[in-house]
Coordinates of C-alpha atoms in Angstrom, one line a residue:
M1 CA -3.0 -16.1 37.9
R2 CA -4.1 -15.9 34.6
Y3 CA -2.8 -12.1 34.4
W4 CA 0.9 -13.5 35.2
L5 CA 0.4 -16.2 32.8
G6 CA -0.6 -14.2 30.0
G7 CA 1.8 -11.8 30.8
L8 CA 4.7 -14.8 30.7
S9 CA 3.1 -15.7 27.3
A10 CA 3.5 -12.3 26.0
L11 CA 7.1 -12.5 26.9
A12 CA 7.8 -15.9 25.6
F13 CA 6.2 -14.5 22.1
L14 CA 8.4 -11.2 21.9
A15 CA 11.4 -13.7 22.6
Q16 CA 11.3 -15.7 19.6
P17 CA 13.1 -14.9 16.5
S18 CA 11.0 -12.6 14.2
V19 CA 11.0 -10.9 10.8
A20 CA 12.7 -7.1 11.2
V21 CA 9.6 -4.5 11.8
T22 CA 9.9 -0.9 11.2
L23 CA 7.0 1.4 12.5
Y24 CA 6.8 4.5 10.7
G25 CA 4.4 7.4 9.9
K26 CA 3.6 11.0 8.9
A27 CA 1.0 12.9 10.9
N28 CA 0.4 16.1 8.6
V29 CA -2.6 18.8 9.9
A30 CA -3.4 22.4 8.6
F31 CA -5.5 25.2 9.9
Q32 CA -6.8 26.8 6.9
Q33 CA -9.1 29.4 5.7
A34 CA -11.4 27.6 2.5
D35 CA -12.8 29.6 0.1
E36 CA -14.5 27.1 -2.3
A37 CA -16.8 28.3 -5.0
G38 CA -17.4 31.4 -2.8
D39 CA -18.4 29.5 0.2
R40 CA -15.8 30.4 2.9
E41 CA -15.0 28.5 6.2
L42 CA -12.2 27.6 8.5
E43 CA -11.3 24.2 9.0
L44 CA -8.8 21.5 10.2
Q45 CA -7.4 19.4 7.5
S46 CA -5.7 16.5 7.7
N47 CA -2.9 15.9 4.5
S48 CA -2.6 12.3 3.8
S49 CA -1.6 11.6 7.7
R50 CA -0.5 8.1 7.8
I51 CA 0.9 5.1 9.9
G52 CA 2.6 2.1 8.5
L53 CA 4.8 -1.1 9.2
M54 CA 7.4 -2.3 7.2
G55 CA 10.4 -4.7 7.1
D56 CA 12.0 -7.5 5.4
N57 CA 13.2 -11.3 6.1
A58 CA 16.4 -12.8 4.5
I59 CA 15.7 -16.2 3.3
A60 CA 19.0 -16.8 1.3
E61 CA 22.2 -14.5 0.5
D62 CA 21.3 -11.4 -1.1
V63 CA 17.5 -12.4 -1.3
L64 CA 14.9 -10.6 1.1
V65 CA 11.4 -10.9 1.6
I66 CA 9.9 -7.5 1.8
Y67 CA 7.0 -5.9 2.9
R68 CA 5.0 -3.1 3.5
F69 CA 1.6 -2.3 5.2
E70 CA 0.5 1.4 5.1
Y71 CA -2.7 3.0 6.3
E72 CA -4.0 6.4 6.1
T73 CA -5.6 8.3 8.8
S74 CA -7.5 11.6 9.1
V75 CA -6.2 13.5 12.2
D76 CA -8.6 16.4 12.2
D77 CA -11.7 13.9 12.4
G78 CA -10.6 10.7 12.4
D79 CA -13.3 10.0 9.2
K80 CA -11.2 8.9 6.1
D81 CA -14.0 7.9 3.5
G82 CA -16.3 6.5 6.2
Q83 CA -13.4 4.6 7.8
T84 CA -10.6 5.1 10.5
L85 CA -8.0 3.6 8.1
T86 CA -7.7 3.2 4.5
Q87 CA -5.2 1.3 2.6
R88 CA -2.4 3.2 0.8
N89 CA 0.7 1.2 -0.2
I90 CA 0.7 -2.4 0.7
Y91 CA 2.8 -5.3 -0.8
L92 CA 4.7 -8.5 -0.4
G93 CA 7.9 -9.1 -2.6
L94 CA 11.4 -10.2 -3.2
Q95 CA 14.3 -8.0 -3.3
T96 CA 17.5 -9.4 -5.2
N97 CA 20.5 -8.1 -7.0
Y98 CA 18.6 -8.2 -9.7
G99 CA 15.8 -5.9 -8.7
T100 CA 12.8 -6.2 -6.7
L101 CA 9.4 -7.7 -7.4
M102 CA 6.3 -7.3 -5.4
G103 CA 2.8 -7.4 -5.7
G104 CA -0.2 -5.6 -3.7
V105 CA -1.5 -2.2 -4.0
Y106 CA 1.2 0.4 -5.0
D107 CA 1.5 4.0 -6.7
S108 CA 2.2 3.6 -10.5
P109 CA 5.8 4.2 -11.8
L110 CA 4.1 7.1 -13.5
K111 CA 2.9 8.8 -10.7
T112 CA 6.3 8.7 -8.7
S113 CA 7.9 9.8 -11.4
A114 CA 6.8 13.5 -10.4
S115 CA 7.1 13.2 -6.8
K116 CA 10.4 15.1 -7.0
V117 CA 9.1 18.4 -8.3
D118 CA 5.6 18.3 -6.8
L119 CA 6.3 20.6 -4.1
F120 CA 2.7 20.9 -2.7
N121 CA 2.0 16.9 -2.8
D122 CA -0.5 15.6 -0.5
M123 CA -2.1 19.5 0.0
E124 CA -4.6 21.4 -1.9
G125 CA -1.9 22.6 -4.4
D126 CA -1.1 18.6 -5.1
I127 CA -0.4 18.4 -9.2
R128 CA -3.8 15.9 -8.9
N129 CA -5.7 19.0 -9.6
I130 CA -4.3 19.7 -13.2
F131 CA -3.0 16.2 -14.1
A132 CA -4.2 12.5 -14.6
G133 CA -2.4 9.9 -13.5
E134 CA -1.7 9.9 -10.0
N135 CA -2.9 6.3 -9.5
R136 CA -2.4 4.0 -6.7
S137 CA -3.6 0.3 -8.2
K138 CA -5.1 -2.4 -6.9
N139 CA -4.0 -5.8 -7.6
V140 CA -0.7 -4.5 -9.1
I141 CA 2.8 -6.4 -9.9
Q142 CA 5.8 -4.6 -9.8
Y143 CA 9.3 -4.4 -10.6
V144 CA 12.0 -1.8 -9.8
S145 CA 15.5 -2.0 -11.3
P146 CA 18.4 -2.6 -8.6
K147 CA 20.6 0.0 -7.2
S148 CA 23.4 -1.4 -9.5
W149 CA 22.1 0.6 -11.9
G150 CA 23.6 3.5 -10.6
P151 CA 21.6 7.0 -11.6
L152 CA 19.0 4.9 -13.5
T153 CA 16.0 3.5 -12.2
A154 CA 13.4 1.6 -14.2
K155 CA 10.1 0.5 -13.1
A156 CA 7.3 -1.6 -14.7
A157 CA 3.6 -2.5 -13.3
Y158 CA 1.1 -4.9 -14.5
V159 CA -2.1 -4.2 -13.4
T160 CA -4.7 -7.3 -13.5
K161 CA -8.5 -5.7 -13.5
E162 CA -9.8 -9.1 -13.0
T163 CA -13.3 -9.2 -13.5
D164 CA -13.4 -5.5 -14.3
G165 CA -12.0 -4.6 -17.4
I166 CA -8.9 -4.7 -19.6
D167 CA -5.5 -5.1 -17.9
G168 CA -3.4 -2.2 -17.3
W169 CA 0.4 -1.5 -17.3
S170 CA 2.4 1.7 -16.2
T171 CA 6.4 2.0 -17.0
S172 CA 8.9 4.9 -16.1
L173 CA 12.7 5.4 -16.5
A174 CA 14.6 7.9 -14.5
Y175 CA 18.0 9.1 -14.3
D176 CA 18.8 11.1 -10.7
Q177 CA 22.6 12.0 -10.6
G178 CA 24.0 15.2 -8.8
A179 CA 21.8 18.5 -10.2
F180 CA 20.0 16.6 -12.7
Y181 CA 16.7 14.8 -12.8
V182 CA 14.7 13.7 -15.5
A183 CA 12.1 11.1 -16.1
A184 CA 9.9 9.8 -18.9
A185 CA 6.6 7.5 -17.9
M186 CA 3.9 6.2 -19.4
D187 CA 0.4 4.6 -18.3
S188 CA -2.6 2.3 -20.4
N189 CA -5.8 1.5 -18.9
I190 CA -4.8 1.8 -15.4
E191 CA -7.3 3.8 -14.2
E192 CA -10.5 1.8 -12.5
N193 CA -13.6 1.3 -14.4
V194 CA -11.6 3.2 -17.5
T195 CA -11.0 1.7 -20.8
G196 CA -8.7 3.2 -23.9
Q197 CA -6.8 5.4 -21.4
K198 CA -3.2 6.1 -22.2
T199 CA -0.9 8.9 -20.1
W200 CA 2.5 10.1 -21.2
R201 CA 4.3 12.4 -18.7
L202 CA 7.9 14.0 -19.1
V203 CA 9.7 15.4 -16.0
G204 CA 13.2 17.2 -15.0
A205 CA 14.7 19.1 -12.3
Y206 CA 18.0 21.1 -12.0
T207 CA 19.6 22.0 -8.8
L208 CA 21.9 25.0 -8.6
G209 CA 23.3 25.4 -5.2
P210 CA 20.1 26.1 -2.9
V211 CA 17.7 26.4 -5.3
M212 CA 16.0 23.5 -7.3
L213 CA 14.1 24.3 -10.5
G214 CA 11.3 21.5 -11.8
G215 CA 8.6 20.9 -14.0
A216 CA 6.5 18.5 -15.9
W217 CA 4.5 17.8 -18.9
E218 CA 1.7 15.4 -19.3
K219 CA -0.7 14.1 -22.4
Y220 CA -3.8 12.2 -21.8
E221 CA -6.0 10.4 -24.2
Q222 CA -9.2 8.4 -23.3
Q223 CA -11.2 7.1 -26.1
E224 CA -12.4 10.5 -28.3
N225 CA -11.1 12.6 -25.3
E226 CA -7.7 13.9 -25.0
G227 CA -5.8 17.0 -23.5
N228 CA -2.5 18.0 -22.0
G229 CA -1.1 20.2 -19.4
Y230 CA 2.2 21.2 -17.9
F231 CA 3.3 22.5 -14.6
A232 CA 6.6 24.5 -13.2
S233 CA 8.1 24.4 -9.4
A234 CA 11.0 26.2 -7.6
Q235 CA 12.1 25.5 -4.0
W236 CA 14.9 28.0 -2.3
N237 CA 16.7 26.7 0.8
I238 CA 17.3 29.8 2.1
T239 CA 19.0 28.1 5.1
D240 CA 19.2 25.1 6.7
K241 CA 16.0 25.8 8.3
W242 CA 13.9 28.1 6.1
V243 CA 12.5 27.0 2.4
F244 CA 10.5 28.9 0.1
K245 CA 8.8 27.1 -2.7
T246 CA 6.1 28.0 -5.3
Q247 CA 4.6 25.8 -7.9
Y248 CA 2.2 26.8 -11.1
G249 CA 0.4 25.0 -13.9
E250 CA -2.5 24.5 -16.0
S251 CA -4.1 22.1 -18.1
D252 CA -7.3 20.9 -19.9
I253 CA -6.9 17.1 -19.0
K254 CA -9.5 17.4 -16.3
I255 CA -11.5 20.4 -17.2
E256 CA -11.2 23.0 -19.2
G257 CA -8.7 26.2 -18.2
R258 CA -7.9 24.5 -15.3
E259 CA -5.0 26.3 -13.1
S260 CA -3.4 25.8 -9.9
F261 CA -1.1 28.3 -8.3
S262 CA 0.6 27.8 -5.0
I263 CA 3.3 29.5 -3.0
G264 CA 4.6 28.8 0.6
G265 CA 7.3 28.8 3.0
D266 CA 8.5 26.1 5.6
Y267 CA 10.6 26.2 9.0
K268 CA 12.6 23.0 9.6
F269 CA 12.8 22.2 13.4
D270 CA 14.8 19.0 12.7
K271 CA 14.7 16.3 10.0
R272 CA 11.3 14.9 11.3
T273 CA 9.4 18.5 12.4
R274 CA 8.3 21.2 10.1
T275 CA 5.8 24.1 10.4
F276 CA 4.4 25.6 7.2
V277 CA 2.3 28.2 5.8
Y278 CA 0.7 28.2 2.3
Y279 CA -1.6 30.1 -0.4
T280 CA -3.1 28.1 -3.2
R281 CA -5.5 29.2 -5.9
N282 CA -7.3 26.5 -8.0
Q283 CA -9.6 28.0 -10.9
D284 CA -11.2 26.8 -14.1
D285 CA -13.1 28.3 -17.0
V286 CA -16.4 26.2 -16.1
I287 CA -17.3 25.3 -12.6
R288 CA -15.3 27.2 -9.8
D289 CA -12.5 29.2 -8.2
D290 CA -11.2 28.1 -5.0
D291 CA -8.5 29.8 -2.4
Y292 CA -6.7 28.0 0.3
L293 CA -4.7 30.0 3.0
G294 CA -3.5 27.7 6.0
V295 CA -0.7 27.5 8.6
G296 CA 0.5 23.8 9.8
M297 CA 2.6 21.3 11.3
E298 CA 4.0 17.9 10.2
L299 CA 5.8 15.3 12.1
K300 CA 7.3 12.1 10.9
F301 CA 8.6 9.2 12.5

């Protein structure tokens, strides 16, 4: 009897009016040969695979309460920094005709400014190898301009360090219209356990038919240390199924003489599923040279 009662209770709960919920995620796994500082091995690599819930609830005309709970999970061995799940973008906010205001854990405006041109994002060729500023900040309050601004998007984030240093901020302004995309962004004291940090970034992209050319420049300062770098990328949509892409960058922001080169191709089965091959070389003048050759698959839902 208790099983019947439990089932009826669950059905009664599901029948109640509820907040809209969307389940989404991405599984990205590659089988690669990694040659890191001369140590060569074959490995299965999970590339920022994730699962999340997001949705909204209307509380007035043109006013939505929005939320997201997104977590990364390692499809290869189930271990992400000693845990099964780790936080990614998580927030609660308000969306109105005047823009969106949210609080939680979220990618900084400077980080998201280059997402369009970082063609090997979340993989061995990610621009985090050469650039600073790829931050997902905790205790952040962020504003995003409304869609009524058309091709312009402004973002501003304030990061409360609470008991751990000086509060920080990040801003960006992007123009995305037709074939053109340009963005400018700046961070100040946004990195954890770092003071006196400033980062500037300029991003641009141009699409001509099936070809997109992109690039970014960055300058980084942290007290007495400073550096700058750049990268360029190109993508050719050969057909609606086949994509060729490549990316190269160098900087002295993280380490002297740092370079990153990637080349690869995608085959799209549909809008959600693709398979890919890639080669990446990350090298510098000080520590090591790393090479990666792999093949993988990605499913989005």
